[in-house]
PDB file of C-alpha atoms in Angstrom:
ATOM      1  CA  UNK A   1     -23.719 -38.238 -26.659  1.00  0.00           C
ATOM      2  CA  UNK A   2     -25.639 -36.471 -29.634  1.00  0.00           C
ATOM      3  CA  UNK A   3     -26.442 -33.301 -27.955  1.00  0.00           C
ATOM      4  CA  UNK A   4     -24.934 -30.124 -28.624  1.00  0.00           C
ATOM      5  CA  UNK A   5     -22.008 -29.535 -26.107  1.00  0.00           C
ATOM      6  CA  UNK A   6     -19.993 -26.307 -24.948  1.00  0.00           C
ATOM      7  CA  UNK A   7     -16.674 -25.822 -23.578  1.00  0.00           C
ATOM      8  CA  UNK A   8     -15.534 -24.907 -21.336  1.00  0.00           C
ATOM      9  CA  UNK A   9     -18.692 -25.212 -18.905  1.00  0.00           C
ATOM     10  CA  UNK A  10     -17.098 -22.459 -16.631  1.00  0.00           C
ATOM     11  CA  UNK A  11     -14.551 -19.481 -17.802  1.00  0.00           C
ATOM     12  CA  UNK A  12     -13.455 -17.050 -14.973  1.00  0.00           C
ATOM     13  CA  UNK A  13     -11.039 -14.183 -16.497  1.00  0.00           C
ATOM     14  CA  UNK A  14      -9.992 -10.906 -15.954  1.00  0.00           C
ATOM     15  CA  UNK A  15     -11.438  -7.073 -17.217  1.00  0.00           C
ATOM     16  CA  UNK A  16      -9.489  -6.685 -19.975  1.00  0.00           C
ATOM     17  CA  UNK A  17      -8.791 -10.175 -21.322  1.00  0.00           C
ATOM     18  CA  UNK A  18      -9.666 -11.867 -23.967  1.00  0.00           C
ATOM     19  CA  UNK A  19     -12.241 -15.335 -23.800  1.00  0.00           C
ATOM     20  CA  UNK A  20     -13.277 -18.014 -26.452  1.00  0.00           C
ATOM     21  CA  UNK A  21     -15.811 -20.572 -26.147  1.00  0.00           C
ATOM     22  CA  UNK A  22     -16.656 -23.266 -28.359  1.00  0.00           C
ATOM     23  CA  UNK A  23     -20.211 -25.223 -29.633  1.00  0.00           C
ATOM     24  CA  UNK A  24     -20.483 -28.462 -30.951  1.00  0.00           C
ATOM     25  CA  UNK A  25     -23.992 -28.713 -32.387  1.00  0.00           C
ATOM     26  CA  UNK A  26     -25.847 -31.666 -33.293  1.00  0.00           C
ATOM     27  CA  UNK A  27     -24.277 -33.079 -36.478  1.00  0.00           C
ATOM     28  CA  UNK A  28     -26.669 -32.864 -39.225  1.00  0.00           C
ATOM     29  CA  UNK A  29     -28.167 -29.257 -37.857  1.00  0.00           C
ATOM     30  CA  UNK A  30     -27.406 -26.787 -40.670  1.00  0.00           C
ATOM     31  CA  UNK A  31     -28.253 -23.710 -38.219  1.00  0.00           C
ATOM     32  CA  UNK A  32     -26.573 -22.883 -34.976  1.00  0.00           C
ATOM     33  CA  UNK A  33     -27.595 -19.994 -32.525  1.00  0.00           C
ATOM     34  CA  UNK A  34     -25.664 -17.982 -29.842  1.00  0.00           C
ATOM     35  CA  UNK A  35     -27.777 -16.204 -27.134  1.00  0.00           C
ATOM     36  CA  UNK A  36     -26.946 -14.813 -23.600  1.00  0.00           C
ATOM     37  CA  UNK A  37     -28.663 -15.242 -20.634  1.00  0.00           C
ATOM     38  CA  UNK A  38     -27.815 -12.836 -17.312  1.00  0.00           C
ATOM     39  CA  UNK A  39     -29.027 -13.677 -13.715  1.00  0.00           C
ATOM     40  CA  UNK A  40     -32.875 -13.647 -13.546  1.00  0.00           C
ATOM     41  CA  UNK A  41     -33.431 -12.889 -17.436  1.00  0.00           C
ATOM     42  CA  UNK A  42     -34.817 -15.070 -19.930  1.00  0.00           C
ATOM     43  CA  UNK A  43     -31.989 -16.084 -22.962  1.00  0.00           C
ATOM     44  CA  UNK A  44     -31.443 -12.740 -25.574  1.00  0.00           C
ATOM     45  CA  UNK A  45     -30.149 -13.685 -28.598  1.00  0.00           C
ATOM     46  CA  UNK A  46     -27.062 -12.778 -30.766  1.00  0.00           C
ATOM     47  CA  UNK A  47     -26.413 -14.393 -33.348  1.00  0.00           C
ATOM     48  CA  UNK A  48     -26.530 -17.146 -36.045  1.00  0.00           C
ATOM     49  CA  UNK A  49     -25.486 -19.160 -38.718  1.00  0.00           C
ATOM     50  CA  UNK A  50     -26.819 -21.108 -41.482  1.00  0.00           C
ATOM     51  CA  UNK A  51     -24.136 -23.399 -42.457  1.00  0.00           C
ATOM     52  CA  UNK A  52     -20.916 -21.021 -42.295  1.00  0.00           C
ATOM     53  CA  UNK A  53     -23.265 -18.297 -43.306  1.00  0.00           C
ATOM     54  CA  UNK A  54     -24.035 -15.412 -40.518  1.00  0.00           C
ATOM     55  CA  UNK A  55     -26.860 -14.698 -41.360  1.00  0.00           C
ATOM     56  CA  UNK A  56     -28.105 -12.170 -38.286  1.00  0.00           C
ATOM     57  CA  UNK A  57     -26.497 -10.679 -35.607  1.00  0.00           C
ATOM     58  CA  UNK A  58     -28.432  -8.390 -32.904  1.00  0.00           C
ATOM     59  CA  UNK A  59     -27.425  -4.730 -31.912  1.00  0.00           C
ATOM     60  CA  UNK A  60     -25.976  -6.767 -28.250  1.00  0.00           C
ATOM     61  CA  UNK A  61     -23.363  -8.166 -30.135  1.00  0.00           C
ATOM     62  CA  UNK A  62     -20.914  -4.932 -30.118  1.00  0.00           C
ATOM     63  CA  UNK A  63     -17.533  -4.628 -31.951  1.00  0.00           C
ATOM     64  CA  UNK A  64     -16.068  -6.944 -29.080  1.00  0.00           C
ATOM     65  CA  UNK A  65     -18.175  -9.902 -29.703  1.00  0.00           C
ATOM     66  CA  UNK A  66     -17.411 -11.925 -32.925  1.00  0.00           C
ATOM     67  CA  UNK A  67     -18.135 -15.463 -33.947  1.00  0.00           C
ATOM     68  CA  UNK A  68     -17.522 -17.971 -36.708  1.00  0.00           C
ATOM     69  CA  UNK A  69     -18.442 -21.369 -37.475  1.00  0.00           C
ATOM     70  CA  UNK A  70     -15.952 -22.565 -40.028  1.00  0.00           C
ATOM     71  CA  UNK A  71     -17.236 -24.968 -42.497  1.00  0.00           C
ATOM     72  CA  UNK A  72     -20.704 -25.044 -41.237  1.00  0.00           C
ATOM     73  CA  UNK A  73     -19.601 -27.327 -38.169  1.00  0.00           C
ATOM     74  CA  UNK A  74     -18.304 -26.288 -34.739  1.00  0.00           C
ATOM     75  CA  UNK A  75     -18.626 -22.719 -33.399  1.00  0.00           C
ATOM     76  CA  UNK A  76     -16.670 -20.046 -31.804  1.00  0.00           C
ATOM     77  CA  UNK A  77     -17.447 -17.025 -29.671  1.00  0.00           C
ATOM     78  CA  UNK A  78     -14.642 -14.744 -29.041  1.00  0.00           C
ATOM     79  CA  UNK A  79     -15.117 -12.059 -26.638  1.00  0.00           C
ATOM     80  CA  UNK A  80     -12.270  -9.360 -26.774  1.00  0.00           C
ATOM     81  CA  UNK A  81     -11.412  -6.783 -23.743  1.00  0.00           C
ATOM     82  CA  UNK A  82     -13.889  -8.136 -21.258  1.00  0.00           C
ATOM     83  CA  UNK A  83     -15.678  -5.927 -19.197  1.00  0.00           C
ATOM     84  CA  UNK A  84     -17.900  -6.809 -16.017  1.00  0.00           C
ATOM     85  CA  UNK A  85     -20.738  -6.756 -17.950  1.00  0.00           C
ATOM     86  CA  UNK A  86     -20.211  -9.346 -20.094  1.00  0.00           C
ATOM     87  CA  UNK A  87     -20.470 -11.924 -16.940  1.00  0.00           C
ATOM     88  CA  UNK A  88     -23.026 -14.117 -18.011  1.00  0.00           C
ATOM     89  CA  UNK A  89     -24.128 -17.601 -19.162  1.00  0.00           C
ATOM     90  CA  UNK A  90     -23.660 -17.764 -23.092  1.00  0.00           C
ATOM     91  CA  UNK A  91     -25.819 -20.981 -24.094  1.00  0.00           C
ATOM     92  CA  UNK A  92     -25.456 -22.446 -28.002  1.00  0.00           C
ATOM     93  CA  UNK A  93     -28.288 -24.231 -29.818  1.00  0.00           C
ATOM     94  CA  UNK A  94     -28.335 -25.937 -33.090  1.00  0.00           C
ATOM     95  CA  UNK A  95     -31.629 -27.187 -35.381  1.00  0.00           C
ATOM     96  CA  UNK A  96     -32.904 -28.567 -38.191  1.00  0.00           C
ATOM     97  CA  UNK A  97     -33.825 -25.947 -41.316  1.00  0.00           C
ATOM     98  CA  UNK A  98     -36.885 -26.768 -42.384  1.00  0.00           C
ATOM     99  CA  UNK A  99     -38.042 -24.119 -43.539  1.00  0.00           C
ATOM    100  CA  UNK A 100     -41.387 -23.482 -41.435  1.00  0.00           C
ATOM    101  CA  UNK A 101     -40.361 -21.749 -38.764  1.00  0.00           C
ATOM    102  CA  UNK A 102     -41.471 -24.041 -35.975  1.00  0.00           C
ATOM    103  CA  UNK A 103     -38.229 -26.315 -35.494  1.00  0.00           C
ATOM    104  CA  UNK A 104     -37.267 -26.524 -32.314  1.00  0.00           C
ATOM    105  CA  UNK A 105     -33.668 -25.101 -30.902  1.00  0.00           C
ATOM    106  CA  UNK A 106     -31.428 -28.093 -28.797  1.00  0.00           C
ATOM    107  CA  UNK A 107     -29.500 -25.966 -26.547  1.00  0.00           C
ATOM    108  CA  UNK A 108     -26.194 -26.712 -24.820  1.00  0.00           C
ATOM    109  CA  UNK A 109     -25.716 -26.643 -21.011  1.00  0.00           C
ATOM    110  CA  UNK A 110     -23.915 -23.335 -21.551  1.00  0.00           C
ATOM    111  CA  UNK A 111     -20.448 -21.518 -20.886  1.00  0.00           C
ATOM    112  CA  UNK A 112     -20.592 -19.523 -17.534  1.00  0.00           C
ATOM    113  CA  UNK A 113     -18.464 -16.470 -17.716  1.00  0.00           C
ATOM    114  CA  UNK A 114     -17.412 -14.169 -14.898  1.00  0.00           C
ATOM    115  CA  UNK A 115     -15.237 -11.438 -15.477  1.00  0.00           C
ATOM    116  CA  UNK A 116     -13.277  -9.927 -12.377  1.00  0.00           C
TER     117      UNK A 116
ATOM    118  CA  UNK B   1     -42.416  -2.694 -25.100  1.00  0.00           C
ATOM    119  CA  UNK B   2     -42.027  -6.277 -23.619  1.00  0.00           C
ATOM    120  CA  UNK B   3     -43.362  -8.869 -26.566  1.00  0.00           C
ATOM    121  CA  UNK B   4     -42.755 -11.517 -23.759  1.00  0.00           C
ATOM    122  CA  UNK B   5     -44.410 -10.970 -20.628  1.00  0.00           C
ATOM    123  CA  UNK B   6     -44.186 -13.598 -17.757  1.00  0.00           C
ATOM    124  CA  UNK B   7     -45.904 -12.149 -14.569  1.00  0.00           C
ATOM    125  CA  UNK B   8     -45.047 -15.152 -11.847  1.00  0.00           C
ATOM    126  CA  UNK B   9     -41.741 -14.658 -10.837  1.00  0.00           C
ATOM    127  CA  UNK B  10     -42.496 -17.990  -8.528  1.00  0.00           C
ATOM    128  CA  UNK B  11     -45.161 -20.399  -8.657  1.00  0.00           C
ATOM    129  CA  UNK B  12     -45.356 -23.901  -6.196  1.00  0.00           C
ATOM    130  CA  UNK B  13     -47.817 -26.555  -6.805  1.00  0.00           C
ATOM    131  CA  UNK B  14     -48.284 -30.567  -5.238  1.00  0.00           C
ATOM    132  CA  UNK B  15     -47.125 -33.356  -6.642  1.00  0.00           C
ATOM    133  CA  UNK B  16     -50.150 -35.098  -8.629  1.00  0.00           C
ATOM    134  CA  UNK B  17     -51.342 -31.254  -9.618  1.00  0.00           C
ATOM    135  CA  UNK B  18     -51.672 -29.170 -12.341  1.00  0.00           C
ATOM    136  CA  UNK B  19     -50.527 -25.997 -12.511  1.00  0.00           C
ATOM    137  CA  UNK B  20     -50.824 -23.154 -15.217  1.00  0.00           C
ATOM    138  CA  UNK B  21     -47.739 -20.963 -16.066  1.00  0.00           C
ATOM    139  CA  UNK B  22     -48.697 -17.820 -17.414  1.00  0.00           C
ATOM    140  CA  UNK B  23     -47.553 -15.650 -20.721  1.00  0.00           C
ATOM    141  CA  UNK B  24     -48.842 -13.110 -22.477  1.00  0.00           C
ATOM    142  CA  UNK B  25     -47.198 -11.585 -26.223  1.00  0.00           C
ATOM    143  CA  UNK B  26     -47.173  -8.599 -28.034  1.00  0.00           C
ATOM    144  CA  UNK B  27     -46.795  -8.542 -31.594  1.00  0.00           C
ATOM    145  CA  UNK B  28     -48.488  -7.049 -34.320  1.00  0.00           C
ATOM    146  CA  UNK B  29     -47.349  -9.605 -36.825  1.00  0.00           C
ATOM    147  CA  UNK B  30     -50.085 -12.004 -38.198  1.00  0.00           C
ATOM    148  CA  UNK B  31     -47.815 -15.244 -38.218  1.00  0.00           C
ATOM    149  CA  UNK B  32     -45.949 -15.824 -34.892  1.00  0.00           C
ATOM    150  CA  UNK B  33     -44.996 -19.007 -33.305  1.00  0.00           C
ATOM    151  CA  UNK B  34     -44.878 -19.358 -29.606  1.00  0.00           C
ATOM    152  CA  UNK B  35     -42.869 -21.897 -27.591  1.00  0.00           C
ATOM    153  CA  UNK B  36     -42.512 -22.701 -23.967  1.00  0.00           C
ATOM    154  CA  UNK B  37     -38.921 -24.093 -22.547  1.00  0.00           C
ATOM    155  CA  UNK B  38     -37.932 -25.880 -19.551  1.00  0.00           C
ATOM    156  CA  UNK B  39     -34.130 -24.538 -17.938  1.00  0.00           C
ATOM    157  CA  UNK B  40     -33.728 -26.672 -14.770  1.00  0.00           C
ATOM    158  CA  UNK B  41     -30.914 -26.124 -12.693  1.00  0.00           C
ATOM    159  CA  UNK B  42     -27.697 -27.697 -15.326  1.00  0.00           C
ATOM    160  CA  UNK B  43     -28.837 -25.206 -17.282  1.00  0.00           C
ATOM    161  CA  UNK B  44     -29.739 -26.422 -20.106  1.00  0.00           C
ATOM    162  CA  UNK B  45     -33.038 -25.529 -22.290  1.00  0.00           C
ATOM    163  CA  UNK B  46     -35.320 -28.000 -23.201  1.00  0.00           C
ATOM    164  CA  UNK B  47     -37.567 -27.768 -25.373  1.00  0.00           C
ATOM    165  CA  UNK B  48     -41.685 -28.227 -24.343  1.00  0.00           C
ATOM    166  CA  UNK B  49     -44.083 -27.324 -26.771  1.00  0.00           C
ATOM    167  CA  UNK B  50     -45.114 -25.182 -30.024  1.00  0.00           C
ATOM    168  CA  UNK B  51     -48.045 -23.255 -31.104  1.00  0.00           C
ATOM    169  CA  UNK B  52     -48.760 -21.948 -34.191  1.00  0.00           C
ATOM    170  CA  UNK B  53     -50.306 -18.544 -34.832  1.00  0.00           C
ATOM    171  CA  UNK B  54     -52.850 -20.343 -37.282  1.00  0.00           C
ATOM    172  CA  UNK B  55     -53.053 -23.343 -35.432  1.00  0.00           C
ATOM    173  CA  UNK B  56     -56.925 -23.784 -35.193  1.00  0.00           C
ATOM    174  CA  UNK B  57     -56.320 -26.351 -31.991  1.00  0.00           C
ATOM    175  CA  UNK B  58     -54.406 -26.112 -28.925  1.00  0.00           C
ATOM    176  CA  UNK B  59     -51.228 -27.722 -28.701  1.00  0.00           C
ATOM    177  CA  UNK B  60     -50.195 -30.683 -26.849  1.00  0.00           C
ATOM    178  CA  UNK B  61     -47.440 -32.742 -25.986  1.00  0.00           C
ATOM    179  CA  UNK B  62     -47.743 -35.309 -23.102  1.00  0.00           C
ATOM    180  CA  UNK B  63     -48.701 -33.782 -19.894  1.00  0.00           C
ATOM    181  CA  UNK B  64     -48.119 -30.429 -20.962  1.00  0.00           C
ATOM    182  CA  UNK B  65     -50.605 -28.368 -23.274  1.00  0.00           C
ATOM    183  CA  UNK B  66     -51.136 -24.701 -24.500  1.00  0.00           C
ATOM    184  CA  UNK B  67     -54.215 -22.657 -23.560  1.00  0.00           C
ATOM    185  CA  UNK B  68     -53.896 -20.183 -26.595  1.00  0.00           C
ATOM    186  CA  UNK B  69     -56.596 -17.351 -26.354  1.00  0.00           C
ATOM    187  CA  UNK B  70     -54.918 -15.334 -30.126  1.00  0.00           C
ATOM    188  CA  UNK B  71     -57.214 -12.575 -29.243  1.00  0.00           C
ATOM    189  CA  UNK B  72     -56.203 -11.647 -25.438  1.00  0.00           C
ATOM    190  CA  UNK B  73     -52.831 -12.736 -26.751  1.00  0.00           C
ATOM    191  CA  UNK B  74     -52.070 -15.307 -24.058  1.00  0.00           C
ATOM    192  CA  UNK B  75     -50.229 -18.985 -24.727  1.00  0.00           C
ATOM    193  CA  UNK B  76     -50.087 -20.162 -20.800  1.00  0.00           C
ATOM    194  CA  UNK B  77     -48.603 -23.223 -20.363  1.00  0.00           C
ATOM    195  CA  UNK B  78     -51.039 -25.795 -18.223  1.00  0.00           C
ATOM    196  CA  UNK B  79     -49.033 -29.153 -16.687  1.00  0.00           C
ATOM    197  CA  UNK B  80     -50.750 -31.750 -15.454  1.00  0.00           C
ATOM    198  CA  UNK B  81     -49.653 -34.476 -12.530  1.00  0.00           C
ATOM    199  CA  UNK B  82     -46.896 -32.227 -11.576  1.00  0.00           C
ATOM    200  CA  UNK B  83     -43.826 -34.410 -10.896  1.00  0.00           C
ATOM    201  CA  UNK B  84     -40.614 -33.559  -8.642  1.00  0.00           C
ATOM    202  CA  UNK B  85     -38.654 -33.373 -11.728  1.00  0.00           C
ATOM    203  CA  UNK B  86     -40.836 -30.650 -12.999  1.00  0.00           C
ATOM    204  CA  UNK B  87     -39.150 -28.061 -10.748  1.00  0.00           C
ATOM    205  CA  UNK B  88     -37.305 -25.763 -12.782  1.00  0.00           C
ATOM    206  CA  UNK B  89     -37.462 -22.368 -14.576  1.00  0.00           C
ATOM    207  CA  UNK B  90     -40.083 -22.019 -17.327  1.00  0.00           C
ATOM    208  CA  UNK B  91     -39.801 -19.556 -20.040  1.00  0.00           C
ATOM    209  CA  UNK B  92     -42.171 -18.665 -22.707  1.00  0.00           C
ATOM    210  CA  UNK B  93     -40.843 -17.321 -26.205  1.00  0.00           C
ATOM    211  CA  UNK B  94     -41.929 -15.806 -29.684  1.00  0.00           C
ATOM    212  CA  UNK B  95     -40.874 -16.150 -33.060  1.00  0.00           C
ATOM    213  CA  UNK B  96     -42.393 -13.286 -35.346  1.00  0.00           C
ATOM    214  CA  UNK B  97     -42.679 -13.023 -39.283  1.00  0.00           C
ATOM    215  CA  UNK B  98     -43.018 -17.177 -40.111  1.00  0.00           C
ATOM    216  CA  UNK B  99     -44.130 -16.937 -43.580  1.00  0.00           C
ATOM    217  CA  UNK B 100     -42.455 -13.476 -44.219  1.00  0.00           C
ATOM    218  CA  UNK B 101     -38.595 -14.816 -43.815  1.00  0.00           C
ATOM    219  CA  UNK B 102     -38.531 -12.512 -40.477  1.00  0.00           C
ATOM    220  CA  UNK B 103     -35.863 -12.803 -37.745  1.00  0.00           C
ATOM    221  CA  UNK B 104     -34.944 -15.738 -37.080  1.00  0.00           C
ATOM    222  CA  UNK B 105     -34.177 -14.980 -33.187  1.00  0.00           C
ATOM    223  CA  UNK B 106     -36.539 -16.097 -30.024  1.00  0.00           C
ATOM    224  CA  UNK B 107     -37.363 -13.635 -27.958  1.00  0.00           C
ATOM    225  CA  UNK B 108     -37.901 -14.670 -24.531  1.00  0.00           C
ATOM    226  CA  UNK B 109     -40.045 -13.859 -21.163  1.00  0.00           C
ATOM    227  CA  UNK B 110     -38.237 -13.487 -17.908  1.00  0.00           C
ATOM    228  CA  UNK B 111     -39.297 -16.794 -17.060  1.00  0.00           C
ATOM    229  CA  UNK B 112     -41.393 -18.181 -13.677  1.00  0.00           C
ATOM    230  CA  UNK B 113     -40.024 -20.692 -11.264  1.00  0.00           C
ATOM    231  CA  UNK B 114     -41.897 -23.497 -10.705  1.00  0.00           C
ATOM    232  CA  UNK B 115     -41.425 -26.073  -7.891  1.00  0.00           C
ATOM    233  CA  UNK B 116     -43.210 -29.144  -6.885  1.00  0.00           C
ATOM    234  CA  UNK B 117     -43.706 -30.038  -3.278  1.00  0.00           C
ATOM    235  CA  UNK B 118     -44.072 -33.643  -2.048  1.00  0.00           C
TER     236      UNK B 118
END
């Protein structure tokens, strides 16, 4: 399978703990994305990366949120301290760069997190 | 402001029918791209179709293709021969500042549900 894939698929933890998911993209896609998507909302984004380069991060993505993609491949979100509100479905995409602004994003199925 | 707004929260259509899918934009950018994805029920986002902001014709890919009206800033999304496999979430998105090196982020309507009776 080629896609991009997440993992885990579901992540149930605790207010206060600490979570990490991971993104595979698609292999040759330079760029990789990070949004979050709550119940009945379209995606909001957070964050990416050209290569191992962040190159933009939104104002969502607070102190607790960080992410790296090591070596321009795979991806990591880490979420520290969980609160209820950060119960939602984070969903990774990867593309091309070509440099017109019209490539598409590939999404992943997504990491579904509830916190307790 | 919303710069995505979907205003069916629901829509149901027959199989063998077409059915439009709303969204309307605000931006005050001149170079924009607008994009319409497909999130059935696994989750994941697929990708449907593009328009430019300078695209002089109306996009198309397969049975689905963009009614773009740039002045009443509306891109709604028109499928034809609805299938079964067409029921999902829809949502319409924006990309601002293409020829400026602006954000690279999609911003994204609420989305409409969409599902196809037999």
């Amino acid at each position: 399978d080629t896609g991009v894939s997440q993992n885990p698929r579901h992540k149930i933890t605790k207010r206060g703990q600490n979570v990490t998911f991971r993104c595979d993209p698609i292999s040759e896609h330079n760029r990789l994305y990070w949004y979050r998507q709550t119940l009945g909302q379209g995606p909001e984004f957070l964050t990416y990366f050209q290569n191992e380069a962040q190159l933009e991060k939104s104002r969502l993505l607070s102190d607790r949120f960080s992410a790296e993609r090591p070596k321009g491949s795979f991806s990591t979100l880490e979420i520290q301290r969980t609160e209820q509100g950060d119960s939602a479905m984070y969903l990774c995409a990867s593309s091309p760069w070509g440099g017109f602004g019209h490539e598409k994003l590939f999404f992943g199925s997504g990491t579904q997190l509830s916190v307790l | 402001a919303q710069k995505i707004t979907q205003t069916q929260p629901g829509m149901f259509v027959q199989e063998k029918e077409a059915v439009t899918l709303d969204c309307t934009y605000d931006t005050s950018d001149p170079s924009y791209g607008l994009f319409w994805y497909k999130q059935p029920s696994s989750g994941e986002m697929i990708f449907l179709i593009y328009q430019g902001s300078y695209d002089q014709q109306n996009a198309t890919e397969g049975r689905y293709s963009l009614n773009f009206q740039k002045a009443r800033k509306s891109a709604n999304l028109v499928i034809s021969a609805s299938q079964l496999g067409d029921s999902a979430m829809y949502f319409c998105a924006m990309r601002e500042g293409l020829t400026q090196g602006g954000s690279e982020k999609l911003v994204f309507g609420k989305g409409t549900k969409l599902t196809v009776n037999p």
